[in-house]
Amino acid sequence: MTRAPDHQFLTTPLQYIKGVGPRRAADLERVALHSVEDLLCRFPLRYEDRGHLQPIASIQPDRPVTIAGEIVSCGLRPTRRPGFKIFEALVRDSSGYVRAAWLNQPFLRDVFQRKQQVILFGIVARGPGGPQFTNPQYEIVDHLEERDTVHTGRIVPVYERAGSMTPKMQRRLVWDLLQRLPDAIDDPLPLELRAEHHLPDRRAAFMQTHFPDAGTPLEVLHQFRTPAQRRLIFEEFFLFEFGLLLRRQQNEGERKPFVPKVDDRIRASARSVLPFKLTEGQRQALKEIVDDMQRPRPMNRLLQGDVGAGKTIVALLAALVAMENGLQVAFMAPTEILAEQHFLTIRRLLEASHFRVGALTGATSSAARREVLEQLASHQIDLVVGTHALVQETVTFARLGLGIIDEQHRFGVLQRATLRAKGLNPDVLVMTATPIPRTLALTVYGELDVSVIRELPPGRRPIKTLVEPESRRPEIHEFIRKELDAGRQAYVIYPLVEESSKIDLKAATEMADHLAHDVFPAFRVALLHGRMKQDAKDRVMRAFAAGEIQLLVSTTVVEVGVDVPNASVMLVEHAERFGLSQLHQLRGRVGRGTEQSSCVMMYQAPLSEQARERLKAVADTTDGFVLAEKDLQLRGPGDFFGTRQAGMPTLRAGDLLRDFSILDEARQAAQDWIARDAARGRIVAFVRDSWEARFGLVGVG
Ligand code: ADP
Ligand code: MG
């Protein structure tokens, strides 16, 4: 099925568009905008009604206003605080004057000039010298009088800045692209569907989303609920849900070459490796998995369970079922350290069995690697534990029956697909400790079946969680010293806004030095951060796991899933900067042994309302699912599902929380339309395009 000529225009890479060029294209790339279509599907951050600019004389204080006027005078004003400068401008329209001040942005000197026409947007306060804007958003317009129809004289879109691409440049670009949009553009949503859901056609939706007609209420625009906006949101969700359903259908139709069976002999074998009694949740999850494995179609299941819930043993028992049926198992972890830990655990548990376990990671020597590869191909190894090295092309299995992927969010969906492809369609079990609220799991993991372990194994002492201001650092350090004296270990986590930020790295490094030399000179302290080479990181982590390092100062790279039961204290510096689920994951690093563990969340005052709520939520409960729901309320799923975090595609128009009801509607529509032959071919073509280009998913269709 081919698509109409507009397809070519819409899929043009932005770098080939006049006025974009390589630098701006790269900036746009960074915010996931690759093609003309991406740009047109991306909503403005907000809108301004420049059709009705407010006369300066009528400005009410404390409310957002947009004014247009001419700069009468402007310049930099020094202040008494050294290094602190204020740039000021006096702006006039036919009704009056207003002052604007920008704090510490001396470069504005080179931006503004007398006699320029400007538009200012912001909140005006009553100052000593009359009304004044502080740090307003601004735009310099060329011909205010000529009623420019792109930047003034109408409701205009204001986009989020993307690197060197300013909101104004983007507005011009989008405008030009819309002028060039072919008259008839192909629409993934069939006419009947659009009529049923009251959605405008695609062309109109693009136009009205970016340059709404006069009179469109700003509130509705800002709620993203105009018919045009609803239509683009609906479209995005519809294609996404349609794609998930396609994959599910496809999966249902597949057959695996080896279908395991479970009998009493296998049950006895499982009991013999089991070191403890499974919790009810583990038993239920295992039952769902094993039932699935005995079906003729390949399993495609997600096992969700909070940190420490005991997912590994469940996966191992599933592995045992596969191996008892003469199949091989690949067990993948996101890092070398985790792979090594799993390898040791699994080898120990399988010691008494006749199954042979191998390991394959980036650290495996090339001689050892060759041997493992041979043994996998000749089925002398039954279970191999490794990193993504396992999905490399040179690895072939004699009879791969089950792939287990731990800490799923670190793996691209692609790797899952590769594993599936290489193993003659094996069962796939994906494990994640990121608790995902049920409502969302259903939707975003629509192609996976989900099992959940909610409770923790018995006998755990709940972790004590404290929220403390920085002024209490000496007491906290004293407390850590006692724990170290008692032979235990501790983590100190330092936030990096970006793992690559030099400034933050310096702060973390200084902190580590300070702790090593001044605070805990009697103990061994080491630093771990994201800019270290992988093998250096692994060395530090190994030394910590072995107890050779007692205090680990780390950025958040401290591995998800790493198990150091002797660590009993987690101190999070600048806890106010962390997200809720991050704090929960960090806390999960301790409390893995029999000793009482503590997590101290230290904050720098003053706390924002949001940060206070986050810290309180984490202190109030250790239930990851409760926290996930809370996180969703506080932040919205846009953040919760970073693409990397949950393998979830970045949405362009839709927002899972804000637009949940549209998502629901779209899912139902997708279910309805996938059964109809009429439009299917065309919808599938659109799904394939948007999925392959954007979501990186293969094998749809
Ligand atoms: P996660 O779900 O985070 O991967 P693990 O599988 O690493 O958790 O299990 C955490 C710890 O709990 C391990 O030390 C494991 O041996 C132990 N464990 C798991 N299940 C049980 C159980 N039913 N009873 C007692 N201990 C258990
Ligand atoms: Mg684990």
XYZ file of C-alpha atoms and ligand atoms in Angstrom:
729
model
C 0.000 0.000 0.000
C 1.566 3.273 -1.031
C 0.820 6.664 0.335
C -0.118 9.849 -1.459
C 2.413 12.476 -2.679
C 1.972 14.601 0.445
C 3.723 11.769 2.209
C 6.952 12.834 0.619
C 6.539 16.394 1.825
C 5.597 15.402 5.344
C 8.460 12.974 5.713
C 11.098 15.400 4.442
C 13.895 15.550 7.008
C 13.976 18.996 8.582
C 17.583 19.566 7.638
C 16.564 19.810 3.985
C 14.060 22.544 4.681
C 15.103 26.033 3.704
C 16.045 28.047 6.746
C 16.810 25.061 8.956
C 20.253 23.808 8.043
C 22.400 21.294 9.879
C 22.838 23.131 13.194
C 19.166 23.814 13.800
C 18.247 20.399 12.467
C 20.526 18.905 15.114
C 18.886 21.020 17.812
C 15.483 19.832 16.676
C 16.688 16.244 16.487
C 17.572 16.513 20.139
C 13.933 17.077 21.008
C 12.915 14.188 18.747
C 11.795 16.313 15.811
C 13.127 14.796 12.622
C 10.634 15.430 9.862
C 8.170 18.045 8.724
C 5.428 15.848 10.102
C 7.078 15.717 13.520
C 7.184 19.463 13.626
C 3.576 19.855 12.572
C 2.437 17.285 15.096
C 4.192 18.989 17.947
C 2.051 21.373 19.914
C 2.957 24.894 20.860
C 3.727 25.347 24.513
C 1.095 28.065 24.683
C -0.667 30.642 22.584
C -0.833 34.407 22.697
C -3.689 36.441 21.403
C -1.841 39.118 19.531
C -4.980 39.991 17.678
C -6.025 41.791 20.793
C -2.889 43.211 22.272
C -3.545 45.055 25.457
C -3.018 48.772 25.499
C -0.352 49.446 28.101
C -2.606 51.875 29.930
C -5.141 49.132 30.616
C -2.760 46.570 32.133
C -3.977 44.964 35.332
C -1.203 43.895 37.671
C -0.571 40.257 38.618
C -2.100 38.770 35.497
C -0.317 37.545 32.377
C -0.514 40.112 29.586
C 0.874 40.606 26.121
C 1.699 44.085 24.927
C 3.333 45.497 21.827
C 5.270 48.698 21.676
C 8.388 50.563 20.793
C 11.551 50.695 22.860
C 12.081 54.229 24.063
C 15.290 53.565 25.884
C 17.218 50.586 27.202
C 20.468 49.696 28.871
C 22.364 47.796 31.478
C 22.181 48.967 35.064
C 24.786 47.871 37.591
C 23.603 47.077 41.086
C 25.252 47.123 44.464
C 25.661 43.359 44.433
C 28.951 42.656 42.657
C 28.501 40.879 39.356
C 24.746 41.332 39.423
C 23.335 43.341 36.543
C 19.892 44.390 35.467
C 18.926 45.128 31.898
C 16.114 47.611 31.658
C 13.906 48.852 28.865
C 11.189 51.432 28.678
C 8.469 50.541 26.183
C 5.721 52.752 24.828
C 2.544 52.249 22.881
C -0.061 54.824 21.967
C -1.644 54.546 25.409
C 1.278 54.695 27.782
C 4.618 53.439 29.063
C 5.766 50.296 30.810
C 9.115 49.322 32.249
C 10.716 45.897 31.798
C 13.648 44.484 33.727
C 15.684 41.349 33.115
C 17.933 40.129 35.880
C 21.424 38.935 35.085
C 21.025 38.710 31.343
C 23.636 41.255 30.254
C 23.691 39.811 26.718
C 20.362 41.528 26.136
C 22.452 44.611 25.518
C 23.172 43.124 22.118
C 19.585 42.124 21.501
C 17.586 45.280 22.107
C 17.909 48.732 20.569
C 15.987 51.956 20.736
C 13.080 52.232 18.297
C 12.669 48.498 17.975
C 9.158 47.114 17.947
C 8.771 44.489 20.622
C 6.202 42.182 22.070
C 6.406 41.428 25.752
C 4.615 38.672 27.592
C 4.598 38.220 31.327
C 3.134 39.356 34.584
C 3.234 43.003 35.443
C 3.746 44.120 38.995
C 3.237 47.580 40.438
C 6.723 48.943 40.928
C 7.872 52.164 42.550
C 8.171 53.831 39.150
C 4.867 52.521 37.764
C 3.969 49.132 36.247
C 6.885 46.822 35.536
C 7.562 43.453 33.910
C 10.267 41.308 35.446
C 11.955 38.815 33.115
C 9.157 38.917 30.547
C 9.322 36.795 27.439
C 10.064 38.950 24.474
C 10.004 38.972 20.769
C 11.363 41.611 18.468
C 9.020 42.106 15.552
C 10.015 43.788 12.384
C 6.950 45.532 11.109
C 4.412 46.026 13.779
C 2.474 48.483 11.654
C 2.235 46.234 8.624
C 0.032 43.755 10.425
C 2.407 40.893 9.930
C 0.176 37.833 9.954
C 2.710 35.392 11.300
C 3.942 36.995 14.483
C 1.249 39.515 15.286
C -2.312 40.443 14.485
C -3.680 37.036 15.442
C -3.493 34.217 17.926
C 0.091 33.068 17.613
C 1.735 29.846 18.783
C 4.649 30.033 21.190
C 6.908 27.007 20.974
C 9.374 25.626 23.392
C 12.829 26.782 22.483
C 15.003 24.044 20.997
C 18.666 25.036 21.207
C 19.381 27.646 18.585
C 15.843 27.431 17.251
C 13.965 30.264 18.913
C 10.186 30.254 19.321
C 9.959 32.975 16.733
C 12.019 31.102 14.142
C 9.940 28.041 14.741
C 6.745 29.999 14.236
C 7.993 31.290 10.914
C 9.127 27.825 9.892
C 5.835 26.184 10.788
C 3.955 28.938 8.987
C 5.993 28.472 5.816
C 5.555 24.717 5.947
C 1.818 25.065 6.372
C 1.678 27.322 3.309
C 3.405 24.607 1.323
C 1.228 21.803 2.620
C -0.460 20.091 -0.349
C -4.199 20.710 -0.640
C -5.252 17.152 -0.181
C -3.304 15.278 2.400
C -3.753 11.660 3.196
C -5.447 10.971 6.480
C -4.809 7.919 8.639
C -8.229 8.361 10.202
C -11.002 7.162 7.891
C -13.815 9.611 7.202
C -16.338 7.517 9.058
C -14.157 7.381 12.139
C -13.634 11.129 12.045
C -17.336 11.754 11.749
C -18.077 9.420 14.611
C -15.578 11.138 16.905
C -16.147 14.686 15.626
C -12.603 15.156 14.420
C -11.551 17.561 11.665
C -9.384 16.366 8.801
C -5.652 16.333 9.119
C -4.899 19.437 7.110
C -7.346 21.576 9.037
C -6.016 20.122 12.271
C -2.460 21.180 11.455
C -3.575 24.683 10.496
C -5.805 25.292 13.472
C -3.416 23.794 15.975
C -0.656 26.174 15.028
C -2.526 29.222 13.832
C -5.995 29.110 15.342
C -8.756 31.236 13.889
C -9.578 34.491 15.585
C -12.027 33.953 18.374
C -10.762 30.519 19.424
C -10.857 30.709 23.222
C -7.374 30.758 24.729
C -8.458 28.623 27.691
C -9.568 25.829 25.415
C -6.330 26.106 23.456
C -4.366 25.894 26.663
C -6.276 22.820 27.751
C -5.439 21.325 24.331
C -9.067 20.615 23.676
C -9.915 22.444 20.464
C -11.209 20.022 17.813
C -7.928 20.450 15.942
C -5.797 19.623 18.945
C -8.038 16.731 19.997
C -7.748 15.361 16.514
C -3.934 15.298 16.556
C -3.861 13.754 20.014
C -6.431 11.188 18.979
C -4.465 10.342 15.854
C -1.274 9.756 17.770
C -2.913 7.488 20.315
C -4.962 5.718 17.681
C -1.910 4.765 15.641
C -0.064 3.725 18.770
C -2.885 1.509 20.008
C -3.480 0.127 16.547
C 0.173 -0.839 16.394
C 0.038 -2.566 19.747
C -3.006 -4.527 18.640
C -1.292 -5.509 15.403
C 1.655 -6.837 17.305
C -0.597 -8.714 19.631
C -2.514 -10.240 16.725
C 0.690 -11.146 15.040
C 1.964 -12.758 18.198
C -1.246 -14.711 18.691
C -0.820 -16.171 15.241
C 2.764 -17.266 15.781
C 3.794 -20.732 16.778
C 6.866 -21.734 18.674
C 8.686 -24.843 17.564
C 9.073 -26.284 21.049
C 6.201 -26.168 23.492
C 7.262 -27.064 27.040
C 5.225 -29.410 29.207
C 5.081 -29.570 32.966
C 4.767 -32.852 34.852
C 5.473 -34.125 38.362
C 9.096 -34.794 37.610
C 9.602 -31.149 36.656
C 7.685 -29.947 39.703
C 9.961 -32.017 41.914
C 13.011 -30.649 40.155
C 11.826 -27.098 40.794
C 11.227 -27.829 44.471
C 14.718 -29.195 44.810
C 16.412 -25.961 43.758
C 14.091 -23.715 45.738
C 15.916 -22.326 48.788
C 12.801 -20.906 50.448
C 9.052 -20.908 50.285
C 7.660 -18.697 47.550
C 5.400 -15.855 48.559
C 1.820 -15.957 47.349
C 2.595 -13.285 44.760
C 5.598 -15.213 43.453
C 3.526 -18.394 43.199
C 0.775 -16.653 41.281
C 3.230 -14.980 38.889
C 5.052 -18.268 38.324
C 1.772 -19.999 37.553
C 0.861 -17.360 34.970
C 4.272 -17.633 33.368
C 4.339 -21.411 33.242
C 0.765 -21.565 31.914
C 1.830 -19.187 29.195
C 4.901 -21.236 28.343
C 2.727 -24.278 27.748
C 0.708 -22.500 25.066
C 1.619 -22.953 21.416
C 2.238 -19.232 20.794
C 5.363 -17.559 22.165
C 5.043 -15.946 25.554
C 5.431 -12.186 25.678
C 5.104 -11.317 29.317
C 6.150 -8.571 31.681
C 6.905 -9.439 35.283
C 6.535 -6.390 37.447
C 7.671 -6.382 41.023
C 9.120 -3.833 43.325
C 12.795 -3.846 44.223
C 13.448 -6.905 46.364
C 10.160 -8.614 45.548
C 12.030 -11.731 44.438
C 11.695 -11.752 40.672
C 14.940 -13.609 40.062
C 13.843 -16.885 41.595
C 10.573 -16.784 39.686
C 12.490 -16.319 36.463
C 14.858 -19.110 37.392
C 12.000 -21.529 38.014
C 10.580 -20.639 34.611
C 14.062 -21.285 33.202
C 14.067 -24.656 34.876
C 10.821 -25.602 33.156
C 12.365 -24.710 29.812
C 15.587 -26.602 30.521
C 13.765 -29.692 31.773
C 12.085 -29.665 28.370
C 15.415 -29.737 26.623
C 15.523 -26.029 25.806
C 18.136 -23.369 26.342
C 17.662 -20.143 28.267
C 19.254 -16.709 27.777
C 19.210 -14.498 30.848
C 20.050 -10.866 30.091
C 20.953 -8.135 32.527
C 21.553 -4.484 31.720
C 25.073 -4.274 33.190
C 28.088 -6.488 33.692
C 27.785 -6.302 37.439
C 24.216 -7.438 37.435
C 24.972 -10.176 34.955
C 27.767 -11.367 37.191
C 25.537 -11.344 40.244
C 22.844 -13.297 38.469
C 25.408 -15.735 37.165
C 26.749 -16.461 40.649
C 23.269 -16.807 42.176
C 22.029 -19.063 39.417
C 25.120 -21.224 39.347
C 24.836 -21.754 43.092
C 21.146 -22.654 42.896
C 21.700 -25.049 40.008
C 24.802 -26.657 41.489
C 23.026 -29.871 42.391
C 21.274 -30.098 39.020
C 22.798 -31.397 35.812
C 22.240 -28.121 34.009
C 25.248 -26.226 32.759
C 25.456 -22.489 33.208
C 27.642 -20.104 31.227
C 28.336 -16.391 31.247
C 28.898 -14.039 28.376
C 29.553 -10.366 28.920
C 31.701 -7.662 27.418
C 34.329 -8.625 29.994
C 34.558 -12.245 28.889
C 37.980 -12.882 27.370
C 37.984 -13.737 23.709
C 39.164 -17.308 24.307
C 36.458 -17.912 26.889
C 33.977 -16.234 24.630
C 34.764 -18.534 21.751
C 34.282 -21.516 23.982
C 30.939 -20.296 25.304
C 29.758 -19.583 21.776
C 30.622 -23.116 20.707
C 28.932 -24.592 23.715
C 25.795 -22.596 23.068
C 25.689 -23.698 19.466
C 26.246 -27.347 20.411
C 23.915 -27.226 23.409
C 26.549 -28.008 25.996
C 25.342 -24.939 27.866
C 21.733 -24.880 29.020
C 21.547 -21.424 30.513
C 23.662 -18.433 29.641
C 23.713 -15.236 31.666
C 24.985 -12.078 30.053
C 24.609 -8.517 28.978
C 23.449 -7.284 25.615
C 26.488 -9.156 24.278
C 23.999 -12.031 24.170
C 22.015 -10.549 21.337
C 24.981 -9.974 19.096
C 24.887 -11.606 15.766
C 27.666 -14.063 16.366
C 25.698 -15.765 19.128
C 23.706 -18.775 17.987
C 21.740 -21.147 20.132
C 20.994 -24.786 19.424
C 17.506 -24.667 20.967
C 16.710 -21.343 22.549
C 13.363 -21.665 24.277
C 13.245 -18.780 26.710
C 14.728 -15.308 26.882
C 14.657 -13.512 30.207
C 15.362 -9.792 30.223
C 16.005 -8.202 33.601
C 15.370 -4.538 34.326
C 13.579 -4.074 31.102
C 13.592 -0.317 30.924
C 17.277 -0.312 30.219
C 16.801 -2.355 27.127
C 15.552 -1.036 23.879
C 12.522 -2.722 22.504
C 14.767 -3.526 19.598
C 16.895 -5.859 21.630
C 13.836 -7.749 22.698
C 12.942 -8.117 19.061
C 16.445 -9.283 18.131
C 16.430 -11.927 20.794
C 13.049 -13.074 19.623
C 14.217 -13.231 16.068
C 17.347 -15.234 16.717
C 15.800 -17.930 18.873
C 13.274 -19.389 16.514
C 10.588 -17.481 18.373
C 11.329 -18.226 22.000
C 9.217 -17.292 24.975
C 10.186 -13.893 26.319
C 9.896 -12.804 29.922
C 10.729 -9.207 30.708
C 11.245 -8.115 34.304
C 11.008 -4.631 35.647
C 11.203 -3.002 39.060
C 9.607 0.182 37.796
C 6.144 -0.080 39.210
C 3.690 1.015 36.594
C 0.195 1.991 37.586
C -2.233 -0.599 36.336
C -4.286 1.814 34.288
C -1.251 2.745 32.257
C 0.315 -0.684 32.088
C -2.738 -1.942 30.264
C -2.396 0.710 27.673
C 1.274 1.165 27.100
C 2.161 -2.473 27.395
C -0.866 -3.474 25.376
C 1.212 -6.031 23.518
C 2.495 -7.694 26.665
C 0.733 -9.762 29.267
C 1.515 -8.532 32.735
C 2.172 -10.403 35.982
C 2.685 -8.513 39.200
C 4.326 -9.443 42.495
C 3.082 -6.973 45.047
C 4.389 -8.133 48.409
C 7.966 -8.511 49.617
C 9.330 -11.800 51.008
C 8.713 -12.222 54.736
C 11.204 -11.259 57.401
C 12.314 -7.973 55.882
C 12.656 -5.139 58.300
C 11.026 -2.080 56.831
C 13.563 0.591 55.964
C 13.478 3.643 58.210
C 13.079 6.725 56.070
C 14.055 10.145 57.396
C 13.722 13.566 55.827
C 16.320 15.975 57.196
C 17.580 19.465 56.422
C 21.242 19.941 55.569
C 21.877 21.522 58.923
C 21.652 18.027 60.388
C 24.519 16.697 58.312
C 26.934 16.347 61.262
C 24.498 14.127 63.164
C 23.805 12.066 60.071
C 27.517 11.584 59.462
C 27.882 10.502 63.060
C 25.133 7.964 62.535
C 26.829 6.641 59.402
C 30.095 6.345 61.311
C 28.394 4.116 63.888
C 27.051 1.855 61.181
C 30.447 1.603 59.523
C 32.023 0.889 62.901
C 29.568 -1.949 63.298
C 30.928 -3.412 60.048
C 28.218 -2.276 57.710
C 28.369 -0.228 54.524
C 26.750 2.957 53.275
C 25.862 4.845 50.138
C 25.957 8.602 49.714
C 24.128 9.660 46.570
C 24.839 12.948 44.937
C 22.537 14.291 42.246
C 23.792 15.105 38.824
C 21.411 17.126 36.806
C 23.075 15.612 33.821
C 25.499 12.737 34.039
C 27.770 14.667 31.742
C 27.674 17.988 33.554
C 31.161 19.052 34.607
C 30.002 21.365 37.371
C 27.947 18.720 39.071
C 30.679 16.200 38.650
C 33.042 18.540 40.411
C 30.594 18.824 43.287
C 30.323 15.056 43.598
C 34.092 14.642 43.397
C 34.682 17.260 46.070
C 32.105 15.633 48.256
C 33.858 12.289 47.929
C 37.228 13.851 48.791
C 35.788 15.657 51.743
C 34.151 12.524 53.093
C 37.275 10.445 52.529
C 39.714 12.850 54.161
C 37.809 14.901 56.671
C 34.793 12.930 57.772
C 35.572 9.252 57.455
C 39.376 9.041 57.335
C 39.333 5.651 59.019
C 37.226 4.058 56.298
C 37.620 3.252 52.647
C 35.623 5.647 50.506
C 35.213 5.512 46.734
C 33.438 7.495 44.062
C 31.281 6.159 41.258
C 29.891 8.281 38.452
C 28.577 8.081 34.945
C 31.628 9.489 33.229
C 33.852 6.685 34.427
C 34.690 3.934 31.967
C 32.523 0.852 32.282
C 35.337 -1.345 33.589
C 36.344 1.263 36.178
C 32.731 1.430 37.329
C 32.576 -2.331 37.541
C 35.766 -2.447 39.592
C 34.359 -0.029 42.134
C 31.015 -1.812 42.306
C 32.708 -5.171 42.744
C 34.913 -3.833 45.526
C 31.862 -2.423 47.247
C 29.969 -5.706 46.882
C 32.979 -7.518 48.353
C 33.092 -5.155 51.326
C 36.479 -3.719 50.390
C 34.913 -0.289 50.074
C 32.798 0.801 52.996
C 31.360 4.065 51.819
C 30.314 4.545 48.237
C 29.761 8.085 47.039
C 27.834 7.831 43.844
C 25.689 9.576 41.342
C 22.511 7.810 40.411
C 24.428 5.362 38.253
C 24.566 3.061 41.246
C 23.084 0.102 39.545
C 19.456 -0.767 39.638
C 19.134 -4.244 41.038
C 22.584 -4.509 42.585
C 22.371 -6.523 45.754
C 24.760 -5.624 48.593
C 22.951 -6.953 51.669
C 25.559 -5.544 54.042
C 24.774 -1.958 53.039
C 22.471 -0.491 55.664
C 22.470 3.264 55.089
C 21.455 5.302 52.082
C 22.067 9.015 52.337
C 20.609 11.019 49.479
C 22.066 14.506 49.192
C 19.826 17.164 47.651
C 16.895 14.815 47.807
C 14.702 17.686 46.661
C 16.211 17.370 43.212
C 15.231 13.756 42.683
C 12.044 12.380 41.257
C 9.800 10.219 43.333
C 10.465 6.927 41.641
C 14.171 7.659 41.629
C 14.133 8.152 45.391
C 12.242 4.926 45.778
C 14.708 3.042 43.594
C 17.618 4.482 45.547
C 16.091 3.502 48.849
C 15.735 -0.017 47.498
C 19.543 -0.358 47.473
C 19.414 -0.915 51.241
C 17.240 -3.139 53.375
C 18.364 -6.254 51.571
C 19.938 -7.936 54.570
C 18.734 -8.847 58.029
C 19.915 -5.630 59.732
C 17.778 -2.575 60.244
C 18.413 -0.209 57.329
C 17.879 3.513 56.991
C 17.415 5.954 54.182
C 18.066 9.604 54.888
C 16.760 12.108 52.386
C 18.623 15.310 53.017
C 17.314 18.477 51.483
C 18.465 22.003 50.976
C 15.957 24.552 52.200
C 13.731 26.118 51.065
C 11.680 23.252 49.727
C 9.221 23.805 46.919
C 5.694 22.601 47.556
C 6.166 19.788 45.046
C 9.457 18.655 46.525
C 7.949 18.633 49.986
C 5.120 16.427 48.762
C 7.511 14.074 47.028
C 9.693 13.616 50.073
C 6.676 13.134 52.282
C 5.256 10.509 49.950
C 8.492 8.522 49.970
C 8.762 8.788 53.747
C 5.153 7.688 54.189
C 5.228 4.434 52.261
C 7.604 1.846 50.869
C 5.008 0.465 48.473
C 6.331 1.171 45.001
C 2.914 0.909 43.407
C 1.412 3.461 45.736
C 4.357 5.720 44.960
C 3.939 5.182 41.250
C 0.334 6.365 41.418
C 1.437 9.341 43.462
C 4.215 10.083 41.012
C 1.728 10.046 38.220
C -0.407 12.610 40.025
C 2.489 14.857 40.858
C 4.371 14.783 37.625
C 2.231 13.250 34.986
C 3.225 10.253 32.926
C 5.065 12.331 30.379
C 7.968 12.359 32.787
C 7.207 9.059 34.361
C 7.711 7.279 31.099
C 10.867 8.689 29.709
C 11.491 6.770 26.547
C 14.468 5.216 28.169
C 12.731 4.510 31.394
C 9.987 2.253 30.225
C 10.593 1.616 26.572
C 7.718 3.950 25.913
C 7.791 6.105 22.794
C 8.015 9.853 23.170
C 4.651 11.291 22.377
C 4.485 14.372 20.193
C 0.995 15.640 20.762
C -0.570 13.494 23.430
C 0.105 13.381 27.128
C -0.846 10.191 28.905
C -2.219 11.871 31.979
C -3.819 14.977 30.567
C -5.313 13.101 27.666
C -6.146 9.840 29.302
C -9.779 9.958 28.233
C -8.791 10.532 24.607
C -6.406 7.615 24.903
C -9.239 5.432 26.091
C -11.423 6.556 23.224
C -8.613 5.931 20.754
C -7.952 2.477 22.093
C -11.582 1.504 21.682
C -11.612 2.932 18.187
C -8.473 0.958 17.345
C -10.089 -2.237 18.592
C -13.101 -1.518 16.460
C -11.196 -0.603 13.304
C -8.615 -3.350 13.352
C -11.436 -5.771 12.654
C -12.597 -3.883 9.548
C -10.955 -4.765 6.296
C -11.851 -1.597 4.470
C -9.362 0.899 5.866
C -6.943 -1.541 7.393
C -4.275 -1.402 4.698
C -3.982 2.348 4.853
C -3.963 2.536 8.623
C -1.300 -0.150 8.754
C 0.857 1.894 6.367
C 0.623 4.866 8.712
C 1.299 2.745 11.758
C 4.353 1.278 10.140
C 5.670 4.704 9.220
C 5.180 6.296 12.566
C 6.312 3.291 14.516
C 9.393 2.537 12.581
C 10.498 6.123 12.337
C 9.653 7.192 15.820
C 9.270 4.273 18.137
C 12.009 2.163 16.652
C 9.798 -0.890 16.625
C 10.165 -3.505 13.987
C 7.984 -6.233 12.683
C 4.674 -4.448 12.651
C 2.229 -5.381 9.935
P 14.232 -8.371 42.714
O 12.782 -8.627 42.529
O 14.509 -6.977 43.124
O 15.053 -8.814 41.549
P 15.602 -10.490 44.018
O 15.143 -11.548 43.121
O 17.005 -10.014 43.870
O 14.626 -9.244 43.966
O 15.332 -10.949 45.514
C 15.722 -10.167 46.608
C 16.180 -11.046 47.750
O 15.065 -11.723 48.325
C 17.160 -12.102 47.313
O 18.204 -12.144 48.249
C 16.323 -13.380 47.327
O 17.120 -14.507 47.623
C 15.331 -13.117 48.436
N 14.054 -13.809 48.262
C 13.326 -13.874 47.125
N 12.184 -14.563 47.321
C 12.167 -14.947 48.620
C 11.244 -15.686 49.432
N 10.097 -16.172 48.952
N 11.566 -15.883 50.726
C 12.714 -15.391 51.217
N 13.625 -14.696 50.526
C 13.372 -14.473 49.230
Mg 16.446 -8.034 40.266
